[in-house]
Coordinates of C-alpha atoms and ligand atoms in Angstrom, one line a residue:
M1 CA 34.4 -3.7 118.1
F2 CA 38.0 -2.4 117.6
E3 CA 37.8 -3.4 113.9
R4 CA 34.9 -1.0 113.6
Y5 CA 37.0 2.0 114.9
F6 CA 39.9 0.9 112.8
K7 CA 37.7 0.9 109.7
I8 CA 36.5 4.4 110.6
I9 CA 40.1 5.6 110.6
L10 CA 40.9 3.9 107.3
D11 CA 37.7 5.2 105.7
S12 CA 38.4 8.7 107.0
F13 CA 41.9 8.7 105.6
S14 CA 41.0 7.4 102.2
G15 CA 37.8 9.5 102.1
Y16 CA 39.7 12.7 102.8
Y17 CA 42.5 11.8 100.4
H18 CA 40.0 11.5 97.6
Y19 CA 38.3 14.7 98.9
L20 CA 41.6 16.5 98.8
V21 CA 42.4 15.4 95.3
S22 CA 38.9 16.4 94.1
E23 CA 39.1 19.7 95.9
I24 CA 42.3 20.6 94.0
S25 CA 41.1 19.4 90.7
N26 CA 37.6 20.9 90.9
P27 CA 37.5 24.7 91.6
S28 CA 34.1 25.8 92.9
W29 CA 32.6 28.3 95.3
G30 CA 32.4 25.7 98.0
N31 CA 36.1 24.7 97.6
Y32 CA 38.3 25.2 100.8
F33 CA 41.5 24.9 98.9
Y34 CA 40.9 27.7 96.5
W35 CA 39.3 29.9 99.2
L36 CA 42.5 29.5 101.3
L37 CA 44.7 30.4 98.3
A38 CA 42.5 33.3 97.3
L39 CA 42.3 34.8 100.8
S40 CA 46.0 34.3 101.4
F41 CA 47.0 36.1 98.2
L42 CA 44.5 38.9 98.9
V43 CA 45.9 39.5 102.4
L44 CA 49.5 39.1 101.1
A45 CA 48.7 41.8 98.5
L46 CA 47.3 44.1 101.2
E47 CA 50.5 43.6 103.2
I48 CA 52.6 44.6 100.1
I49 CA 50.5 47.6 99.3
L50 CA 49.8 48.9 102.9
P51 CA 52.4 47.5 105.2
C52 CA 52.5 49.0 108.7
R53 CA 56.1 47.9 109.3
R54 CA 57.7 49.2 106.2
G55 CA 61.1 47.8 106.9
Q56 CA 59.7 44.2 107.2
K57 CA 60.5 42.0 104.3
I58 CA 57.6 40.3 102.5
F59 CA 59.2 37.0 103.1
R60 CA 59.9 37.9 106.7
K61 CA 61.7 35.7 109.2
G62 CA 59.6 32.5 109.6
F63 CA 57.5 33.0 106.5
W64 CA 58.4 29.7 104.9
L65 CA 58.0 27.9 108.2
D66 CA 54.5 29.4 108.5
A67 CA 53.7 28.6 104.9
F68 CA 54.4 25.0 105.8
Y69 CA 52.2 25.2 108.9
V70 CA 49.4 26.5 106.7
F71 CA 49.6 23.4 104.6
F72 CA 50.1 21.1 107.5
N73 CA 47.4 22.5 109.9
F74 CA 44.9 23.4 107.3
F75 CA 45.1 20.2 105.2
L76 CA 47.1 17.4 106.5
F77 CA 46.0 17.6 110.0
S78 CA 42.7 19.5 110.0
L79 CA 41.1 17.9 107.1
I80 CA 42.7 14.4 107.1
G81 CA 44.3 13.4 110.4
Y82 CA 41.9 15.2 112.7
N83 CA 38.9 13.9 110.9
A84 CA 40.1 10.3 111.3
I85 CA 40.6 10.9 115.0
S86 CA 37.4 12.8 115.6
N87 CA 35.2 10.4 113.7
V88 CA 36.5 7.7 116.1
G89 CA 35.9 10.2 119.0
V90 CA 32.3 10.8 117.9
E91 CA 31.7 7.1 117.6
L92 CA 33.2 6.4 121.0
F93 CA 31.2 9.2 122.5
N94 CA 27.9 7.9 120.9
D95 CA 28.7 4.3 122.1
F96 CA 29.3 5.7 125.6
L97 CA 26.0 7.5 125.5
G98 CA 24.4 4.2 124.2
L99 CA 25.5 2.5 127.4
F100 CA 23.0 4.7 129.2
G101 CA 20.3 4.3 126.5
I102 CA 20.8 7.8 125.1
E103 CA 20.8 8.1 121.4
N104 CA 21.8 11.7 121.0
I105 CA 22.4 14.7 123.2
I106 CA 20.4 17.3 121.3
A107 CA 18.9 19.5 124.0
F108 CA 17.9 22.4 121.8
E109 CA 16.8 22.1 118.2
V110 CA 17.8 25.0 116.0
Q111 CA 17.1 23.2 112.7
S112 CA 13.9 25.0 112.3
F113 CA 15.7 28.4 112.3
P114 CA 16.7 30.0 109.0
A115 CA 20.2 29.0 107.8
W116 CA 21.7 32.4 108.4
L117 CA 20.5 32.4 112.0
Q118 CA 21.9 28.9 112.6
L119 CA 25.2 30.0 111.2
L120 CA 25.3 33.1 113.4
I121 CA 24.4 31.2 116.5
M122 CA 27.0 28.5 115.8
F123 CA 29.7 31.1 115.0
V124 CA 29.1 33.1 118.2
I125 CA 29.0 30.0 120.4
S126 CA 32.1 28.4 118.9
D127 CA 34.0 31.7 119.0
F128 CA 33.2 32.1 122.7
I129 CA 34.3 28.5 123.5
Q130 CA 37.5 29.2 121.6
W131 CA 38.1 32.4 123.6
N132 CA 37.8 30.3 126.8
V133 CA 40.1 27.6 125.5
H134 CA 42.6 30.2 124.4
I135 CA 42.8 31.6 127.9
Q136 CA 43.4 28.1 129.3
L137 CA 46.2 27.7 126.7
H138 CA 47.9 30.6 128.4
K139 CA 47.0 29.8 132.1
Q140 CA 47.7 26.1 132.3
P141 CA 51.5 25.4 132.1
W142 CA 51.1 22.1 130.3
L143 CA 48.8 23.7 127.7
W144 CA 51.1 26.8 127.4
K145 CA 53.9 24.4 126.2
F146 CA 51.8 23.6 123.1
H147 CA 50.7 27.2 122.6
K148 CA 54.2 28.6 122.7
V149 CA 54.6 27.4 119.1
H150 CA 52.1 30.1 118.1
H151 CA 53.9 32.7 120.2
S152 CA 57.3 31.9 118.8
V153 CA 56.6 34.2 115.9
Q154 CA 59.0 37.2 116.1
E155 CA 58.1 39.0 112.9
M156 CA 54.4 39.1 112.3
G157 CA 52.7 38.4 109.0
F158 CA 49.3 36.8 107.9
A159 CA 50.6 33.2 107.6
A160 CA 51.5 33.2 111.3
Q161 CA 47.9 32.5 111.9
F162 CA 48.6 28.9 111.1
R163 CA 51.8 28.5 113.1
F164 CA 50.4 26.4 116.0
H165 CA 50.9 22.9 117.4
F166 CA 48.5 20.3 115.9
M167 CA 47.4 19.4 119.4
E168 CA 45.6 22.8 119.6
T169 CA 43.2 21.6 116.9
I170 CA 42.3 18.7 119.3
F171 CA 41.9 21.0 122.3
Y172 CA 39.7 23.5 120.4
K173 CA 37.6 21.0 118.6
S174 CA 37.0 18.8 121.6
A175 CA 35.8 21.7 123.6
Q176 CA 33.5 22.8 120.8
Y177 CA 32.0 19.4 120.0
I178 CA 29.7 18.7 122.9
P179 CA 28.0 22.1 123.2
L180 CA 27.5 22.3 119.4
A181 CA 26.2 18.7 119.3
M182 CA 23.7 19.6 122.0
I183 CA 22.2 22.3 119.9
G184 CA 21.6 20.0 117.0
F185 CA 22.9 22.0 114.0
G186 CA 21.8 20.6 110.7
I187 CA 23.3 22.9 108.2
E188 CA 26.0 22.2 105.7
Q189 CA 27.1 25.7 104.9
F190 CA 29.8 25.7 107.6
I191 CA 32.3 26.8 104.9
V192 CA 30.9 30.4 105.2
V193 CA 31.8 30.5 108.9
H194 CA 35.0 28.7 108.4
M195 CA 36.3 31.0 105.6
F196 CA 35.1 34.2 107.5
A197 CA 37.2 33.1 110.5
L198 CA 40.1 32.3 108.3
F199 CA 40.0 35.7 106.6
V200 CA 39.7 37.6 110.0
G201 CA 42.5 35.4 111.4
H202 CA 44.8 36.2 108.4
L203 CA 44.1 39.9 108.8
N204 CA 44.8 39.7 112.6
H205 CA 48.3 38.6 111.9
A206 CA 48.9 40.6 108.8
N207 CA 51.4 43.5 108.6
L208 CA 48.6 46.0 108.6
S209 CA 47.5 48.6 111.1
W210 CA 43.8 48.3 110.9
D211 CA 41.3 48.4 113.7
Y212 CA 38.0 48.7 111.7
G213 CA 36.9 51.8 113.8
F214 CA 34.0 51.0 116.1
L215 CA 33.7 47.5 114.6
G216 CA 37.0 46.8 116.4
Y217 CA 34.9 46.4 119.6
I218 CA 33.2 43.5 118.0
F219 CA 35.8 42.0 115.6
N220 CA 39.4 41.1 116.4
N221 CA 41.9 43.2 114.3
P222 CA 45.6 43.6 113.5
K223 CA 46.1 46.5 115.9
M224 CA 44.6 44.4 118.8
H225 CA 46.1 41.0 118.1
I226 CA 49.7 42.3 117.9
W227 CA 49.4 43.0 121.6
H228 CA 48.4 39.4 122.2
H229 CA 51.9 38.5 120.9
A230 CA 53.7 41.1 123.1
K231 CA 56.8 39.7 124.8
A232 CA 56.4 42.0 127.8
L233 CA 53.2 41.5 129.7
P234 CA 51.6 44.3 131.8
E235 CA 51.2 43.7 135.5
K236 CA 47.4 43.7 135.2
H237 CA 47.5 40.8 132.6
P238 CA 50.1 38.4 133.8
Y239 CA 48.8 35.6 131.6
G240 CA 48.3 37.8 128.5
M241 CA 45.4 39.7 127.0
N242 CA 43.3 40.1 123.8
F243 CA 42.5 36.3 123.7
G244 CA 39.8 36.8 121.0
L245 CA 39.9 34.6 117.8
T246 CA 37.4 36.2 115.4
L247 CA 35.5 38.3 117.9
S248 CA 37.1 40.9 120.2
L249 CA 33.8 41.4 122.0
W250 CA 34.6 38.8 124.7
D251 CA 37.8 40.7 125.7
Y252 CA 35.9 43.9 126.0
L253 CA 33.1 42.3 128.0
F254 CA 35.4 40.4 130.3
K255 CA 38.0 43.1 130.7
T256 CA 40.9 41.3 129.0
A257 CA 41.3 43.9 126.2
Y258 CA 44.5 45.8 126.2
I259 CA 45.7 48.3 123.5
P260 CA 47.8 50.9 125.3
K261 CA 49.3 52.4 122.2
E262 CA 50.2 51.7 118.6
G263 CA 51.9 48.3 118.9
K264 CA 53.3 47.8 115.4
D265 CA 56.9 47.8 116.5
I266 CA 56.7 46.1 119.9
E267 CA 58.9 43.1 120.7
L268 CA 57.0 39.8 120.1
G269 CA 57.4 36.3 121.6
F270 CA 58.0 35.2 125.2
D271 CA 61.0 35.1 127.6
G272 CA 63.6 32.9 126.0
V273 CA 62.1 33.0 122.5
E274 CA 65.6 33.5 121.1
N275 CA 66.4 29.9 122.2
Y276 CA 63.1 28.3 121.1
P277 CA 63.4 25.9 118.1
Q278 CA 62.7 27.4 114.7
D279 CA 61.8 24.4 112.7
F280 CA 58.7 22.4 112.3
L281 CA 59.8 19.0 113.7
A282 CA 61.6 20.5 116.8
Q283 CA 58.6 22.7 117.5
T284 CA 56.2 19.7 117.2
K285 CA 58.3 17.7 119.6
A286 CA 59.1 20.5 122.1
P287 CA 55.9 20.3 124.2
F288 CA 56.4 16.6 124.8
K289 CA 59.9 17.1 126.3
R290 CA 60.5 17.5 129.9
G291 CA 62.2 20.6 131.2
K292 CA 62.0 24.2 130.4
I293 CA 61.3 24.5 126.7
Ligands
LIG301 ZN1 47.8 33.0 122.6
LIG302 ZN1 48.2 35.0 117.0

């Protein structure tokens, strides 16, 4: 029994190692690695050409730390480590259902829908789940300890999107798994949704002052997300505001949107951010420590 789980872990690691090597050596339109590079350089170029904080250096405070987080969270953890864990999780979950004689939990088949509609449904549902999880990351003190890593950014730039504790991947993906499994998605073009979210996320954190006009009520944007990182919180929003990931719609619908003025020069972080560790290992360990950090 345990050997089976162990084998899944080993297979996932070796499978993803080979996957990673072949990704890097075979550029193609379905290649995550080159999409990440291309979108990162595109947004970096926009930051250089159209910066909203003109005094901010291109290689701002924390840039290299964030660049490491991009590598760690996008590849090492998300594609390799997390898959090993989640394949076991899925197996455990299916075994658990098997105890009750249930073979799958598909309650609603969307496989007969056209691919674009399946992608759209999946994107909207998973974004809404993420919005809810993000609020909990701010409200629950034990979750906030992990989420503080993301809010420790003091000078904002696109790569800050990936500064987050690896446990966040677990929180987000676990919350998404069951509802998405119940809908029975059968498509493989997830990369489209994934890369779109990555692009919008890069832009949200970029040194740009865009709000996309009326589309800003649907899509999250740099002008809105900078307020999510504000150090001083308004009385009306004691846990924070603008929790949207890719969509800003939920914040407008549920009254957690807040953009009082141009926020490009506001102070970022949280109380005590000056004393928060500024390197990867210390930030990774911080939430597991007792005490105030
Ligand atoms: Zn947050
Ligand atoms: Zn952010």
